[in-house]
Tab-separated table of C-alpha atoms and ligand atoms in Angstrom:
chain	number	residue	atom	x	y	z
F	13	MET	CA	-33.094	-66.576	2.447
F	14	ASP	CA	-29.464	-67.468	2.097
F	15	GLY	CA	-29.678	-66.591	-1.586
F	16	PHE	CA	-31.211	-63.260	-0.684
F	17	GLU	CA	-28.421	-62.360	1.729
F	18	ALA	CA	-25.827	-63.355	-0.850
F	19	LEU	CA	-27.567	-61.148	-3.403
F	20	ARG	CA	-27.649	-58.199	-0.996
F	21	GLY	CA	-23.996	-58.696	-0.072
F	22	ARG	CA	-22.889	-58.841	-3.720
F	23	HIS	CA	-24.648	-55.655	-4.785
F	24	LEU	CA	-23.804	-53.582	-1.745
F	25	GLY	CA	-20.231	-54.863	-2.112
F	26	ALA	CA	-20.068	-53.771	-5.733
F	27	ILE	CA	-21.366	-50.343	-4.892
F	28	ALA	CA	-18.885	-49.842	-2.034
F	29	ALA	CA	-16.036	-51.015	-4.265
F	30	ALA	CA	-16.929	-48.717	-7.238
F	31	ALA	CA	-13.811	-46.570	-7.677
F	32	ASP	CA	-15.363	-44.003	-10.020
F	33	GLU	CA	-18.575	-42.778	-11.546
F	34	ALA	CA	-18.484	-45.352	-14.384
F	35	ALA	CA	-18.032	-48.303	-12.067
F	36	LEU	CA	-20.812	-46.996	-9.846
F	37	GLU	CA	-23.192	-46.726	-12.821
F	38	GLU	CA	-22.279	-50.279	-13.779
F	39	ALA	CA	-23.140	-51.479	-10.289
F	40	ARG	CA	-26.440	-49.547	-10.351
F	41	LEU	CA	-27.484	-51.151	-13.649
F	42	ALA	CA	-26.546	-54.625	-12.419
F	43	ALA	CA	-28.790	-54.181	-9.313
F	44	VAL	CA	-31.690	-51.876	-10.017
F	45	GLY	CA	-31.372	-51.020	-13.692
F	46	LYS	CA	-34.149	-52.263	-16.040
F	47	LYS	CA	-32.420	-55.578	-16.418
F	48	GLY	CA	-30.802	-55.505	-13.002
F	49	GLU	CA	-30.996	-58.511	-10.787
F	50	VAL	CA	-33.190	-56.883	-8.094
F	51	ALA	CA	-35.508	-55.349	-10.689
F	52	LEU	CA	-35.988	-58.707	-12.431
F	53	MET	CA	-36.765	-60.380	-9.115
F	54	MET	CA	-39.363	-57.705	-8.354
F	55	ARG	CA	-40.962	-58.394	-11.678
F	56	GLU	CA	-41.197	-62.084	-10.808
F	57	LEU	CA	-43.168	-61.278	-7.607
F	58	GLY	CA	-46.415	-61.518	-9.736
F	59	GLN	CA	-45.886	-65.184	-10.448
F	60	MET	CA	-45.266	-66.103	-6.800
F	61	ALA	CA	-47.696	-67.806	-4.519
F	62	PRO	CA	-49.377	-65.204	-2.238
F	63	GLU	CA	-47.688	-66.627	0.856
F	64	GLU	CA	-44.302	-66.339	-0.699
F	65	ARG	CA	-44.980	-62.872	-2.035
F	66	LYS	CA	-45.892	-61.670	1.466
F	67	THR	CA	-42.326	-62.096	2.709
F	68	ALA	CA	-40.418	-61.637	-0.563
F	69	GLY	CA	-42.202	-58.393	-1.559
F	70	PRO	CA	-41.269	-56.246	1.465
F	71	ALA	CA	-37.816	-57.813	1.608
F	72	LEU	CA	-37.156	-56.887	-2.034
F	73	ASN	CA	-38.573	-53.389	-1.546
F	74	ALA	CA	-36.327	-52.917	1.478
F	75	LEU	CA	-33.343	-54.212	-0.456
F	76	ARG	CA	-34.055	-51.832	-3.371
F	77	ASP	CA	-34.279	-48.869	-0.941
F	78	GLU	CA	-31.113	-49.963	0.724
F	79	ILE	CA	-29.350	-50.208	-2.614
F	80	GLU	CA	-30.626	-46.770	-3.702
F	81	ALA	CA	-29.366	-45.268	-0.441
F	82	ALA	CA	-25.999	-46.978	-0.861
F	83	LEU	CA	-25.730	-45.636	-4.456
F	84	LYS	CA	-26.477	-42.127	-3.240
F	85	ALA	CA	-23.928	-42.314	-0.442
F	86	ARG	CA	-21.275	-43.724	-2.714
F	87	ARG	CA	-21.928	-41.090	-5.355
F	88	ALA	CA	-21.493	-38.364	-2.782
F	89	ALA	CA	-18.297	-39.951	-1.483
F	90	LEU	CA	-16.848	-40.159	-5.011
F	91	GLY	CA	-17.688	-36.488	-5.556
F	92	ASP	CA	-15.930	-35.455	-2.381
F	93	ALA	CA	-12.916	-37.526	-3.313
F	94	ALA	CA	-12.774	-35.937	-6.756
F	95	LEU	CA	-12.929	-32.489	-5.191
F	96	GLU	CA	-10.213	-33.411	-2.691
F	97	GLU	CA	-8.058	-34.671	-5.522
F	98	ARG	CA	-8.529	-31.486	-7.514
F	99	LEU	CA	-7.703	-29.343	-4.502
F	100	ARG	CA	-4.548	-31.364	-3.975
F	101	ALA	CA	-3.501	-31.295	-7.668
F	102	GLU	CA	-4.265	-27.601	-8.159
F	103	TRP	CA	-2.771	-26.444	-4.908
F	104	LEU	CA	-0.598	-23.406	-5.149
F	105	ASP	CA	1.272	-21.261	-2.630
F	106	VAL	CA	0.249	-17.682	-3.199
F	107	SER	CA	2.767	-16.508	-0.619
F	108	LEU	CA	5.793	-17.603	-2.712
F	109	PRO	CA	7.849	-14.720	-4.052
F	110	GLY	CA	7.484	-14.073	-7.822
F	111	ARG	CA	9.958	-15.493	-10.257
F	112	PRO	CA	12.323	-12.662	-11.166
F	113	ARG	CA	12.114	-11.682	-14.805
F	114	ARG	CA	15.068	-10.002	-16.510
F	115	ARG	CA	14.124	-6.382	-16.924
F	116	GLY	CA	15.930	-3.569	-18.718
F	117	THR	CA	17.999	-1.130	-16.719
F	118	ILE	CA	18.239	2.614	-16.523
F	119	HIS	CA	21.448	3.776	-18.264
F	120	PRO	CA	23.962	5.479	-15.935
F	121	VAL	CA	23.674	8.663	-17.968
F	122	SER	CA	19.895	8.781	-17.484
F	123	GLN	CA	20.342	7.991	-13.796
F	124	VAL	CA	22.877	10.837	-13.389
F	125	MET	CA	20.598	13.299	-15.268
F	126	GLU	CA	17.853	12.382	-12.833
F	127	GLU	CA	20.171	12.818	-9.861
F	128	CYS	CA	21.195	16.263	-11.137
F	129	ALA	CA	17.587	17.261	-11.698
F	130	ALA	CA	16.764	16.167	-8.106
F	131	ILE	CA	19.705	18.125	-6.595
F	132	PHE	CA	19.283	21.318	-8.634
F	133	GLY	CA	15.492	20.985	-8.324
F	134	ALA	CA	15.869	21.326	-4.550
F	135	MET	CA	17.751	24.576	-5.205
F	136	GLY	CA	14.925	25.977	-7.288
F	137	PHE	CA	16.157	25.091	-10.784
F	138	ALA	CA	13.583	23.806	-13.282
F	139	VAL	CA	14.524	21.551	-16.167
F	140	ALA	CA	14.526	23.194	-19.647
F	141	GLU	CA	14.920	21.511	-22.998
F	142	GLY	CA	15.880	22.429	-26.515
F	143	PRO	CA	16.263	20.614	-29.857
F	144	GLN	CA	19.321	18.544	-30.731
F	145	VAL	CA	19.133	19.808	-34.343
F	146	GLU	CA	19.633	23.471	-33.727
F	147	THR	CA	20.017	26.563	-35.928
F	148	ASP	CA	23.548	27.909	-35.981
F	149	TRP	CA	22.138	31.166	-34.633
F	150	PHE	CA	21.056	29.532	-31.352
F	151	ASN	CA	24.149	27.357	-31.224
F	152	PHE	CA	26.676	30.120	-31.951
F	153	ASP	CA	25.583	33.697	-32.772
F	154	ALA	CA	23.172	34.066	-29.850
F	155	LEU	CA	25.940	32.833	-27.571
F	156	ASN	CA	28.257	35.630	-28.763
F	157	ILE	CA	30.412	33.163	-30.744
F	158	ALA	CA	31.830	35.162	-33.665
F	159	PRO	CA	31.586	33.768	-37.215
F	160	GLU	CA	35.356	33.267	-37.388
F	161	HIS	CA	35.475	31.388	-34.068
F	162	PRO	CA	37.396	28.072	-34.430
F	163	ALA	CA	34.505	26.089	-32.889
F	164	ARG	CA	32.550	26.774	-36.039
F	165	GLN	CA	35.060	25.077	-38.257
F	166	GLU	CA	33.871	21.962	-40.066
F	167	HIS	CA	36.100	19.665	-38.099
F	168	ASP	CA	34.253	20.317	-34.809
F	169	THR	CA	30.656	20.745	-35.761
F	170	PHE	CA	28.240	18.495	-37.612
F	171	PHE	CA	26.541	20.779	-40.151
F	172	LEU	CA	23.295	19.565	-41.733
F	173	HIS	CA	23.546	19.329	-45.516
F	174	ARG	CA	21.751	22.160	-47.277
F	175	ASP	CA	21.544	23.498	-50.836
F	176	ALA	CA	22.676	27.024	-51.463
F	177	ALA	CA	19.111	27.818	-52.561
F	178	ASP	CA	17.531	26.451	-49.353
F	179	PRO	CA	15.695	29.309	-47.670
F	180	ARG	CA	15.875	27.740	-44.244
F	181	PRO	CA	18.613	28.901	-41.859
F	182	PRO	CA	21.655	26.646	-41.531
F	183	HIS	CA	21.297	23.906	-38.914
F	184	VAL	CA	23.876	22.006	-36.870
F	185	LEU	CA	23.765	19.186	-34.380
F	186	ARG	CA	24.136	21.290	-31.225
F	187	THR	CA	27.722	21.231	-30.015
F	188	HIS	CA	26.729	22.117	-26.438
F	189	THR	CA	23.630	22.586	-24.287
F	190	SER	CA	24.264	26.346	-24.083
F	191	PRO	CA	21.694	27.254	-26.776
F	192	VAL	CA	19.027	26.075	-24.344
F	193	GLN	CA	20.003	29.160	-22.261
F	194	ILE	CA	18.759	31.377	-25.122
F	195	ARG	CA	15.574	29.379	-25.673
F	196	ALA	CA	14.760	29.361	-21.957
F	197	MET	CA	15.383	33.108	-21.597
F	198	GLN	CA	13.191	33.821	-24.641
F	199	ALA	CA	10.441	31.585	-23.320
F	200	GLN	CA	10.477	32.646	-19.645
F	201	GLY	CA	12.273	35.990	-19.346
F	202	ALA	CA	13.858	37.027	-16.040
F	203	PRO	CA	14.205	36.036	-13.275
F	204	ILE	CA	14.987	32.485	-14.327
F	205	ARG	CA	16.683	29.418	-12.846
F	206	VAL	CA	17.008	26.396	-15.117
F	207	ILE	CA	19.195	23.415	-15.893
F	208	ALA	CA	19.238	21.770	-19.272
F	209	PRO	CA	20.544	18.226	-19.499
F	210	GLY	CA	20.892	16.612	-22.908
F	211	ARG	CA	22.825	15.234	-25.830
F	212	VAL	CA	25.426	17.164	-27.735
F	213	TYR	CA	27.554	16.328	-30.782
F	214	ARG	CA	31.073	17.025	-31.976
F	215	MET	CA	33.257	15.566	-34.610
F	216	ASP	CA	35.553	13.916	-32.150
F	217	MET	CA	36.422	10.258	-31.603
F	218	ASP	CA	39.202	8.761	-29.508
F	219	GLN	CA	39.768	6.996	-26.162
F	220	THR	CA	38.056	9.727	-24.185
F	221	HIS	CA	35.764	11.329	-26.770
F	222	THR	CA	32.663	10.106	-28.520
F	223	PRO	CA	30.899	12.035	-31.318
F	224	MET	CA	27.789	12.149	-29.154
F	225	PHE	CA	27.964	12.864	-25.437
F	226	HIS	CA	25.958	14.578	-22.699
F	227	GLN	CA	26.090	17.875	-20.975
F	228	ILE	CA	24.120	19.691	-18.345
F	229	GLU	CA	23.723	23.427	-18.581
F	230	GLY	CA	22.865	25.720	-15.689
F	231	LEU	CA	21.480	29.264	-15.842
F	232	ALA	CA	20.438	31.645	-13.076
F	233	ILE	CA	19.414	35.211	-13.851
F	234	ASP	CA	18.191	37.704	-11.256
F	235	ARG	CA	18.735	41.303	-10.128
F	236	ASN	CA	22.007	40.639	-8.327
F	237	VAL	CA	23.176	37.123	-8.788
F	238	SER	CA	26.964	36.922	-8.534
F	239	MET	CA	29.934	34.555	-8.885
F	240	ALA	CA	29.618	33.958	-5.123
F	241	ASN	CA	26.166	32.424	-5.745
F	242	LEU	CA	27.677	30.332	-8.524
F	243	LYS	CA	30.414	28.977	-6.302
F	244	TRP	CA	27.931	28.104	-3.510
F	245	VAL	CA	25.524	26.409	-5.930
F	246	LEU	CA	28.268	24.318	-7.498
F	247	GLU	CA	29.813	23.280	-4.151
F	248	GLU	CA	26.397	22.438	-2.852
F	249	PHE	CA	25.740	20.406	-6.029
F	250	PHE	CA	29.021	18.488	-5.998
F	251	SER	CA	28.720	17.708	-2.280
F	252	ALA	CA	25.170	16.349	-2.699
F	253	TYR	CA	26.123	14.466	-5.849
F	254	PHE	CA	29.214	12.776	-4.382
F	255	GLY	CA	27.743	12.451	-0.918
F	256	ALA	CA	30.581	14.195	0.876
F	257	PRO	CA	31.823	17.820	1.073
F	258	VAL	CA	33.663	18.707	-2.148
F	259	ARG	CA	35.785	21.814	-2.497
F	260	THR	CA	36.011	23.640	-5.817
F	261	ARG	CA	38.737	25.707	-7.425
F	262	PHE	CA	37.943	28.460	-9.928
F	263	ARG	CA	40.506	29.235	-12.619
F	264	ALA	CA	40.181	32.271	-14.880
F	265	SER	CA	39.327	31.220	-18.425
F	266	HIS	CA	37.555	32.470	-21.523
F	267	PHE	CA	34.249	31.626	-23.085
F	268	PRO	CA	32.545	33.943	-25.594
F	269	PHE	CA	29.239	33.663	-23.714
F	270	THR	CA	30.509	34.602	-20.246
F	271	GLU	CA	32.419	37.515	-18.786
F	272	PRO	CA	34.199	36.871	-16.574
F	273	SER	CA	34.666	33.150	-17.258
F	274	ALA	CA	36.029	30.437	-15.049
F	275	GLU	CA	36.905	26.790	-15.342
F	276	VAL	CA	35.998	24.871	-12.260
F	277	ASP	CA	37.971	22.007	-10.702
F	278	ILE	CA	36.837	19.734	-7.950
F	279	GLN	CA	39.056	18.451	-5.169
F	280	CYS	CA	40.364	14.891	-5.589
F	281	SER	CA	43.123	12.470	-4.736
F	282	TRP	CA	44.969	10.113	-7.107
F	283	GLN	CA	46.435	7.781	-4.483
F	284	GLY	CA	47.361	4.306	-5.721
F	285	GLY	CA	46.102	5.108	-9.187
F	286	GLN	CA	42.586	5.458	-7.672
F	287	LEU	CA	40.734	8.674	-8.257
F	288	ARG	CA	38.745	9.857	-5.221
F	289	VAL	CA	36.629	12.988	-5.287
F	290	GLY	CA	36.338	15.213	-2.214
F	291	GLU	CA	39.669	14.288	-0.622
F	292	GLY	CA	43.378	14.965	-1.130
F	293	ASP	CA	45.025	17.976	-2.763
F	294	GLY	CA	44.602	17.202	-6.455
F	295	TRP	CA	42.226	18.930	-8.792
F	296	LEU	CA	40.037	17.649	-11.588
F	297	GLU	CA	38.559	19.976	-14.183
F	298	VAL	CA	34.826	19.346	-14.532
F	299	LEU	CA	33.080	22.408	-15.940
F	300	GLY	CA	33.074	25.799	-17.603
F	301	SER	CA	31.159	28.713	-16.142
F	302	GLY	CA	30.946	32.468	-15.692
F	303	MET	CA	28.715	35.537	-15.585
F	304	VAL	CA	26.355	35.576	-18.585
F	305	HIS	CA	27.656	37.992	-21.231
F	306	PRO	CA	25.413	41.038	-21.863
F	307	ASN	CA	25.142	40.086	-25.542
F	308	VAL	CA	23.821	36.673	-24.549
F	309	LEU	CA	21.209	38.231	-22.229
F	310	ARG	CA	20.166	40.512	-25.105
F	311	ALA	CA	19.852	37.568	-27.490
F	312	GLY	CA	17.583	35.990	-24.884
F	313	GLY	CA	15.447	39.104	-24.752
F	314	ILE	CA	16.637	40.147	-21.308
F	315	ASP	CA	17.871	43.706	-20.487
F	316	PRO	CA	21.486	43.450	-19.205
F	317	ASP	CA	21.135	46.761	-17.423
F	318	LEU	CA	18.502	45.275	-15.138
F	319	TRP	CA	19.484	41.625	-14.903
F	320	GLN	CA	22.608	39.557	-14.460
F	321	GLY	CA	23.428	35.999	-13.688
F	322	PHE	CA	25.694	32.987	-13.992
F	323	ALA	CA	25.838	29.979	-16.287
F	324	PHE	CA	27.726	26.773	-16.318
F	325	GLY	CA	28.141	23.696	-18.517
F	326	MET	CA	29.381	20.327	-17.429
F	327	GLY	CA	29.901	16.912	-19.031
F	328	ILE	CA	27.484	14.353	-17.621
F	329	ASP	CA	29.204	11.223	-18.903
F	330	ARG	CA	32.365	11.877	-16.901
F	331	MET	CA	30.281	12.723	-13.824
F	332	ALA	CA	28.757	9.269	-14.134
F	333	MET	CA	32.177	7.645	-14.640
F	334	LEU	CA	33.565	9.416	-11.550
F	335	LYS	CA	30.709	8.533	-9.270
F	336	TYR	CA	30.085	4.951	-10.353
F	337	GLY	CA	33.634	3.888	-11.139
F	338	ILE	CA	32.997	3.287	-14.832
F	339	PRO	CA	36.399	3.129	-16.624
F	340	ASP	CA	35.626	3.462	-20.325
F	341	LEU	CA	33.514	6.229	-21.896
F	342	ARG	CA	33.047	4.426	-25.186
F	343	ALA	CA	31.216	1.528	-23.542
F	344	PHE	CA	28.435	3.992	-22.624
F	345	PHE	CA	27.193	3.981	-26.189
F	346	GLU	CA	27.843	0.397	-27.327
F	347	SER	CA	24.507	-0.931	-26.009
F	348	ASP	CA	26.140	-4.138	-24.715
F	349	VAL	CA	23.451	-5.714	-22.544
F	350	ARG	CA	26.066	-7.168	-20.221
F	351	TRP	CA	27.472	-3.693	-19.607
F	352	LEU	CA	23.982	-2.264	-19.160
F	353	GLY	CA	23.053	-5.080	-16.775
F	354	HIS	CA	26.179	-4.431	-14.741
F	355	TYR	CA	26.233	-0.620	-14.625
F	356	GLY	CA	22.528	0.035	-15.163
F	357	PHE	CA	20.038	0.956	-12.428
F	358	ALA	CA	16.745	-0.588	-11.433
F	359	ALA	CA	13.830	1.316	-12.907
F	360	LEU	CA	12.318	2.004	-9.491
F	361	GLU	CA	15.465	3.501	-7.979
F	362	VAL	CA	14.290	7.026	-8.564
F	363	PRO	CA	16.901	9.484	-7.329
F	364	THR	CA	15.866	11.785	-4.551
F	365	LEU	CA	17.821	14.405	-2.610
F	366	HIS	CA	17.604	12.417	0.689
F	367	GLY	CA	18.496	9.254	-1.235
X	425	DAH	N1	29.324	25.396	-23.608
X	425	DAH	C1	30.662	25.118	-23.078
X	425	DAH	C2	31.202	23.849	-23.722
X	425	DAH	O1	30.491	23.156	-24.388
X	425	DAH	C3	30.577	24.896	-21.593
X	425	DAH	C4	30.216	26.129	-20.869
X	425	DAH	C5	31.169	27.014	-20.445
X	425	DAH	C6	28.876	26.409	-20.619
X	425	DAH	C7	30.825	28.177	-19.767
X	425	DAH	C8	28.511	27.588	-19.950
X	425	DAH	C9	29.482	28.422	-19.492
X	425	DAH	O2	27.222	27.861	-19.681
X	425	DAH	O3	29.130	29.548	-18.829
X	425	DAH	O4	32.317	23.512	-23.530
């Protein structure tokens, strides 16, 4: 019986000590596998004397059952431990904030165009568009710019190359957004209220000029729209754009497409070499404007005896520089990612009027 107890202790011990599935299988084979110790002893029962078999038989059966039960329990325990280990190893905190990825930014010019669209949109202006490659009729003639006008000279305008035999009308890179006035009037008729932001091109390149830049055009035509409406709309716009009341000053000027014409300055101060809009008694010229010339209304298909209105054109790049303190115009178009990262806007910062 001592031998039997030792046998039992050895096998149950080996099962309990099995650290993984392989060790457990080894312990099973050693005990109750075909050539296992307990299995062999059971096979020897046949050669025993009946008296001996009477005690050894049930004892061996009980031991085999006990071993099977121990194997099962150990297998379950190893499975639980493996699961625990996996849960521990694969643990992850889903509440951690995401790792920030470097994203592109919205260019200040795009941002300012959106801001303008939001402000003028609240005043009932829709956004109109036109092509950047424009016929010289839309860019000049329709805007009452005479053929001998200096703006048409080669040194200002990019003309598209064209053979003398080419039947197509001459094209230019539009020198201002004003031709969109004509396209919008032709498309919509009167009354109309639109702004047209976009790229324009001039053969000009120095500290404060780039051959491509941006303008925003405004046009409002109705039965009795006046210069007073123009002044209100512009002051309302500048105040919303700069976030503080901004006074304007109108100076008589001349544009072929308006009569009368005015250049508009906004109030600013230059104290300490710092330009501040909306305070002080200095003035900064920011746009051209006026009452739309009857010839321009006619080119747009609108009867100047029934309708009248105002138009204005303003540089967007400088508006962005003024509001966001950007010192150098040329950097706008160099695509330096450091500059874009610094002055650019997050894609989700969509401008709104209340914003
Ligand atoms: N087109 C002019 C320019 O490029 C700006 C301008 C002046 C636009 C007067 C207008 C306007 O609509 O009425 O300099």
